[in-house]
PDB file of C-alpha atoms in Angstrom:
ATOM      1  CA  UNK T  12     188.103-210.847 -71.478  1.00  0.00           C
ATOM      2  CA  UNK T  13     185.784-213.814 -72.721  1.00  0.00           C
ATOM      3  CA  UNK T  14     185.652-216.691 -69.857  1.00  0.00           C
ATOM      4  CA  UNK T  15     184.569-220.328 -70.955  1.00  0.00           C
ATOM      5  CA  UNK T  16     183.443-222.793 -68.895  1.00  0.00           C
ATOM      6  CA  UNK T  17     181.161-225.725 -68.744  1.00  0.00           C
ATOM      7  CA  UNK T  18     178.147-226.054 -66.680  1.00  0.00           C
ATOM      8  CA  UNK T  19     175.622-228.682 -65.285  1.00  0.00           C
ATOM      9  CA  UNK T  20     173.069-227.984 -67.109  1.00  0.00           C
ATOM     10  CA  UNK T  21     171.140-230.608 -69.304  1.00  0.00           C
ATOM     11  CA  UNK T  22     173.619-231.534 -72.592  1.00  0.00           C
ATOM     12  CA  UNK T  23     172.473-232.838 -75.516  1.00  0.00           C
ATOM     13  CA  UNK T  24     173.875-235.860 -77.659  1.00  0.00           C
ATOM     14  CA  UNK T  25     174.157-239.836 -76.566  1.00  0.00           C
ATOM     15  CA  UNK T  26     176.797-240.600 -73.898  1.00  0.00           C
ATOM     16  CA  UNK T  27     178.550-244.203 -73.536  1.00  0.00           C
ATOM     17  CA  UNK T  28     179.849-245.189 -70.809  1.00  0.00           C
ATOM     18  CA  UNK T  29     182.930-248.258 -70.725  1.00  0.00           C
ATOM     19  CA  UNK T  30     182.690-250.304 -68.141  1.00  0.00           C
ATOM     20  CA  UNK T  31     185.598-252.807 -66.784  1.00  0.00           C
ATOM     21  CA  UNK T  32     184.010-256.199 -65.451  1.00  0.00           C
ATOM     22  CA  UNK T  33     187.183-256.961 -63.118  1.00  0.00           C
ATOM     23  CA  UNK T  34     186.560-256.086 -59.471  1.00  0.00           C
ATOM     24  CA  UNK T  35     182.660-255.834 -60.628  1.00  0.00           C
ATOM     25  CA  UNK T  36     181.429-255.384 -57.011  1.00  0.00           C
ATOM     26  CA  UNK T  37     183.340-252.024 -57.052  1.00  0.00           C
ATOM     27  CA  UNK T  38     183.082-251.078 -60.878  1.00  0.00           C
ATOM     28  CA  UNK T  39     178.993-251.959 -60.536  1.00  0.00           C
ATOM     29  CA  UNK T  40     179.038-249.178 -57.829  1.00  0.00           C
ATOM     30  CA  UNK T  41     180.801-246.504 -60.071  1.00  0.00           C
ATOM     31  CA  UNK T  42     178.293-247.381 -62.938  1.00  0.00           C
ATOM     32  CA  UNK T  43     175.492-246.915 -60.888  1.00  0.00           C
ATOM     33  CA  UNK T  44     177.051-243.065 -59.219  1.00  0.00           C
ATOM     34  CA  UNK T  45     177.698-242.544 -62.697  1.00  0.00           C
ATOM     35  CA  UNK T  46     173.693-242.979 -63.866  1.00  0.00           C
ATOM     36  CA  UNK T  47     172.433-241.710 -61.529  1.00  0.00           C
ATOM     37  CA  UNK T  48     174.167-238.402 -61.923  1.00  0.00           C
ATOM     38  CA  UNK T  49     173.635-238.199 -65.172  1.00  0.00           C
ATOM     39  CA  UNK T  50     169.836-239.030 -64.755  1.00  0.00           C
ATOM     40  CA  UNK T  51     170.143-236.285 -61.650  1.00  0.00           C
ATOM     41  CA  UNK T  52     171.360-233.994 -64.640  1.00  0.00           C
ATOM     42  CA  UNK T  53     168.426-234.655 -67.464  1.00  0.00           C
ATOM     43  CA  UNK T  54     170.407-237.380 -69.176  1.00  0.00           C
ATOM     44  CA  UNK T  55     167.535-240.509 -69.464  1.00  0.00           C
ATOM     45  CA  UNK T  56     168.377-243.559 -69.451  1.00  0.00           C
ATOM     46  CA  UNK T  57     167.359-243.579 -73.505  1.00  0.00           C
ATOM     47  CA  UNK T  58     170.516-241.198 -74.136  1.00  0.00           C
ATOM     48  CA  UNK T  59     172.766-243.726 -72.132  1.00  0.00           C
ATOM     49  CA  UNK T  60     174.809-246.808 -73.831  1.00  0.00           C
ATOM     50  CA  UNK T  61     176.162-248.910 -71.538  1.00  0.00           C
ATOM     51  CA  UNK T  62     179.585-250.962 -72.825  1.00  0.00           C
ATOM     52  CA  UNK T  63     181.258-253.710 -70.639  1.00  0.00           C
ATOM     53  CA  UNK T  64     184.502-255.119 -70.917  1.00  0.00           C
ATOM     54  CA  UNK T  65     186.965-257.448 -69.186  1.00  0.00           C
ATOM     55  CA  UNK T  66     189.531-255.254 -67.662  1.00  0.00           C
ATOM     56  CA  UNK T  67     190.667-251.615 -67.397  1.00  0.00           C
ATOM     57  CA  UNK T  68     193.282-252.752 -69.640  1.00  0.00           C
ATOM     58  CA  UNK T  69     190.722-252.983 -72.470  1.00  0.00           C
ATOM     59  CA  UNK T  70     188.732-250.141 -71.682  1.00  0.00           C
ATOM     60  CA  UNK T  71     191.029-247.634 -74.135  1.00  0.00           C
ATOM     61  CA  UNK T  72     189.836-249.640 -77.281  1.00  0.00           C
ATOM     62  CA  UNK T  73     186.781-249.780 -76.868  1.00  0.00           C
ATOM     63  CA  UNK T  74     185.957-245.795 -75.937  1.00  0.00           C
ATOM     64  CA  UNK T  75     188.799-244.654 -78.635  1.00  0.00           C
ATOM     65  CA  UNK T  76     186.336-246.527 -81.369  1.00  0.00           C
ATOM     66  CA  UNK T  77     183.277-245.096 -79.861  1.00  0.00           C
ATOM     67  CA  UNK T  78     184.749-241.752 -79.525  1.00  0.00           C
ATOM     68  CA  UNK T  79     185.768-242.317 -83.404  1.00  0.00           C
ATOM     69  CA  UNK T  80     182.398-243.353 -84.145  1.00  0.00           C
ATOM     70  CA  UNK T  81     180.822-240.194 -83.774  1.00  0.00           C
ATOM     71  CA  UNK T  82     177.831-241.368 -81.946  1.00  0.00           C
ATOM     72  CA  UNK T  83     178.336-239.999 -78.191  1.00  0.00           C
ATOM     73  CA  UNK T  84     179.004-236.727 -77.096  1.00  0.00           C
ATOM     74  CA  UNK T  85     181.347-238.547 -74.537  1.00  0.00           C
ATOM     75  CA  UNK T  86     182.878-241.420 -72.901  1.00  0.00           C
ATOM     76  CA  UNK T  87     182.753-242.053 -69.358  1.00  0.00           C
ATOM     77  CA  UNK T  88     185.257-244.779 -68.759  1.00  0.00           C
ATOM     78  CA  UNK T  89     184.678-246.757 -65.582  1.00  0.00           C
ATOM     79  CA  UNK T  90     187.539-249.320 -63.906  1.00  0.00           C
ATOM     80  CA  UNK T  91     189.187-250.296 -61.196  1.00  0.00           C
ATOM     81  CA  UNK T  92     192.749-251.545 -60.786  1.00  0.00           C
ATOM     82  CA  UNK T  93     193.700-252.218 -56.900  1.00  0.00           C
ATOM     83  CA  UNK T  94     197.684-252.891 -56.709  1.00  0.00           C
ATOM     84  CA  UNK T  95     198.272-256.206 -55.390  1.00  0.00           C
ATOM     85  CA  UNK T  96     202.010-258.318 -54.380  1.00  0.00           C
ATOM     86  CA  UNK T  97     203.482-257.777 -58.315  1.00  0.00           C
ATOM     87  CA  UNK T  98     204.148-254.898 -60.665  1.00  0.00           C
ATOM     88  CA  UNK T  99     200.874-255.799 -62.556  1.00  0.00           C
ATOM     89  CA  UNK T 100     199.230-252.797 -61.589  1.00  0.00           C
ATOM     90  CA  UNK T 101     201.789-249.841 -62.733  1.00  0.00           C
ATOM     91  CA  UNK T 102     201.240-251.392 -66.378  1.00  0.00           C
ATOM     92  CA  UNK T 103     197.577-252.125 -66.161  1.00  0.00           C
ATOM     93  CA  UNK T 104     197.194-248.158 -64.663  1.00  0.00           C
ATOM     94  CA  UNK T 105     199.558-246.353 -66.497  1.00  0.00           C
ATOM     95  CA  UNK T 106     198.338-248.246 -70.146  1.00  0.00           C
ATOM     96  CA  UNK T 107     194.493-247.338 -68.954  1.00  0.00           C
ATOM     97  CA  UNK T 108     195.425-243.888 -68.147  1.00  0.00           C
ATOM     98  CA  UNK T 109     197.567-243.557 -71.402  1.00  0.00           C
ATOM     99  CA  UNK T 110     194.825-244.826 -73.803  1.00  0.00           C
ATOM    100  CA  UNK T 111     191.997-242.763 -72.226  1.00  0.00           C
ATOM    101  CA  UNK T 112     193.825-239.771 -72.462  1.00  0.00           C
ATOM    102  CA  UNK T 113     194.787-240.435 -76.216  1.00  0.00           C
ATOM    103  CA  UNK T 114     190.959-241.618 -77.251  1.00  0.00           C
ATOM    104  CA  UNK T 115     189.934-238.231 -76.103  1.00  0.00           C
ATOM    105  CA  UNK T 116     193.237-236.290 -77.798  1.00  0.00           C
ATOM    106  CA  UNK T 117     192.889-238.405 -81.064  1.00  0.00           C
ATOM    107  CA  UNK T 118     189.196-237.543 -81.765  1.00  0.00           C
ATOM    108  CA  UNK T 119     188.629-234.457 -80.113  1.00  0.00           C
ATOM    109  CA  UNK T 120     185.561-236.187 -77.657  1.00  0.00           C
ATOM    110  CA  UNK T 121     185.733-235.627 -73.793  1.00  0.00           C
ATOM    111  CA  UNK T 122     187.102-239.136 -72.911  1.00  0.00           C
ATOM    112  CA  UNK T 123     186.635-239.245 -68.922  1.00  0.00           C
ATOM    113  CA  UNK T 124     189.050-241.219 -66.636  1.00  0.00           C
ATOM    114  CA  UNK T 125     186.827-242.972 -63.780  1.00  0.00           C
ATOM    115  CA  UNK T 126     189.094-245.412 -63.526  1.00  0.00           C
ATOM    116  CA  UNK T 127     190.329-246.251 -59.791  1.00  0.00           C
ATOM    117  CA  UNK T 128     193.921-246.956 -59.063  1.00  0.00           C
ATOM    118  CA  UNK T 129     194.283-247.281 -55.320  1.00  0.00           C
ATOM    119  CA  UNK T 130     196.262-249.645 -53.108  1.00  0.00           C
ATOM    120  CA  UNK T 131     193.689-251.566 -51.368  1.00  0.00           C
ATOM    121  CA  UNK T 132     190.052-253.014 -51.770  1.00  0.00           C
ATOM    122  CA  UNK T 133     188.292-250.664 -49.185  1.00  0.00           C
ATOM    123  CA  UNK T 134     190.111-247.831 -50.603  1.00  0.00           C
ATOM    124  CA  UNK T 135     188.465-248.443 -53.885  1.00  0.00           C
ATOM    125  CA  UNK T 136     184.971-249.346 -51.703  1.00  0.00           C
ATOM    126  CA  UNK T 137     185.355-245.990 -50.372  1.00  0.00           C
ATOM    127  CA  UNK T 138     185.447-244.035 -53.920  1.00  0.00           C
ATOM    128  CA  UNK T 139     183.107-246.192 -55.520  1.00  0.00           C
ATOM    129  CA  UNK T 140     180.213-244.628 -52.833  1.00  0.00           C
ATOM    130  CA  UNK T 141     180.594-246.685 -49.297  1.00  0.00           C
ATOM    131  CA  UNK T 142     182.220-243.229 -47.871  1.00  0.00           C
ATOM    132  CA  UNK T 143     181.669-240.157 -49.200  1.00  0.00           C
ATOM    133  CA  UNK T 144     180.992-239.967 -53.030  1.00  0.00           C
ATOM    134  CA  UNK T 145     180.866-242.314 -56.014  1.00  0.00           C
ATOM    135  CA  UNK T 146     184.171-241.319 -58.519  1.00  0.00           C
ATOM    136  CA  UNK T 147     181.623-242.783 -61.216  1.00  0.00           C
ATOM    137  CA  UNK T 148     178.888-240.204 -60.582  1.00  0.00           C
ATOM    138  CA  UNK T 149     182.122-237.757 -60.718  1.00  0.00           C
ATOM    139  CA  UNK T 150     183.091-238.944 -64.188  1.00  0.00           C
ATOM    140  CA  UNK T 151     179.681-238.109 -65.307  1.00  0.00           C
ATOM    141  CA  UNK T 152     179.534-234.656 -63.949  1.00  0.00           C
ATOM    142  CA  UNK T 153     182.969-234.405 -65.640  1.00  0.00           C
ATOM    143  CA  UNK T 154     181.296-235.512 -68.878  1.00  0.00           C
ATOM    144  CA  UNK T 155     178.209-233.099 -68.891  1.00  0.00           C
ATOM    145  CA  UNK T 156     181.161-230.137 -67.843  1.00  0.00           C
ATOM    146  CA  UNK T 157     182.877-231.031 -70.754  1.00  0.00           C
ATOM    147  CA  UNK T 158     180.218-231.607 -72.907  1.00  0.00           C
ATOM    148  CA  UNK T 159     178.755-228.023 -71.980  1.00  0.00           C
ATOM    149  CA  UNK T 160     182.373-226.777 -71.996  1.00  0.00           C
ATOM    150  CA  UNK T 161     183.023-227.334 -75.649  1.00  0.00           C
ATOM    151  CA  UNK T 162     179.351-226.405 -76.984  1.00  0.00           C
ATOM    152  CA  UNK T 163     180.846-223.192 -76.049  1.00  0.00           C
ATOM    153  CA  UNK T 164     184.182-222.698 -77.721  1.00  0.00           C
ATOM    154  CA  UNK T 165     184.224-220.818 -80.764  1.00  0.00           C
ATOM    155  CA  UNK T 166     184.276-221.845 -83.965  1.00  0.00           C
ATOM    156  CA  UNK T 167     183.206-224.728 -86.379  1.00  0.00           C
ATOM    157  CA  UNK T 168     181.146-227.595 -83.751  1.00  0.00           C
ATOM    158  CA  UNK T 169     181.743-231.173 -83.739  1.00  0.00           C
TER     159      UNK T 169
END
């Protein structure tokens, strides 16, 4: 019985990673987990495109057209959407979940959720690498995984 699954090991190809400017002091945090794994992992900073935008809200757009492009192996998508006194957050979440998933459906590239939905500022502190572990340097392990992962599958590559 044939087992696939992806590894750490150094992948090939370009990688972007989308970036949400809102709540910068955490998202800055999760962008720099996130290159430092993937430098940890043999991905140089010359294999590494860096793409910021204003909210988690657009972050969908922009990785579905890079992910369309054809350029990156995969997108690392990196946000942070803290739920405040209104029901601004459920749509900004759920629409940024939604989209990721569909870039990475719609053109077959790993599209990685690092986007942070949590009720309160030091929870996101926490997960972007003040406690234990960075969720961005996650999403980039997730990335090489997948990366690695489908290398493997059979049939006609990407």
């Amino acid at each position: 019985m044939p087992i696939y699954e992806g590894d750490f090991s150094p992948p090939s190809g370009r990688f972007a990673i989308v970036v949400s400017r809102f709540n910068a002091l955490v998202t800055e945090a999760l962008l720099a987990g996130c290159l430092d794994a993937f430098k940890r992992h043999g991905v140089d900073d010359g294999r590494l495109d860096v793409y910021w935008v204003p909210g988690s809200f657009e972050v969908p757009l922009i990785a579905r057209k890079l992910a369309e492009a054809g350029g990156h192996a995969a997108v690392v998508c990196l946000g942070c959407v803290i739920r405040g006194e209104t029901g601004h957050y459920d749509h900004v979440a759920g629409q940024a979940a939604g989209g990721v998933l569909q870039a990475a459906l719609t053109t077959g590239v790993p599209v990685i959720f690092g986007v942070l939905t949590t009720e309160t500022v030091e929870q996101a502190l926490n997960r972007a690498g003040l406690k234990a572990g960075n969720k961005g340097g996650e999403a980039a392990m997730a990335a090489i995984e997948m990366v690695n992962l489908l290398a493997k599958l059979p049939g006609p590559k990407p």
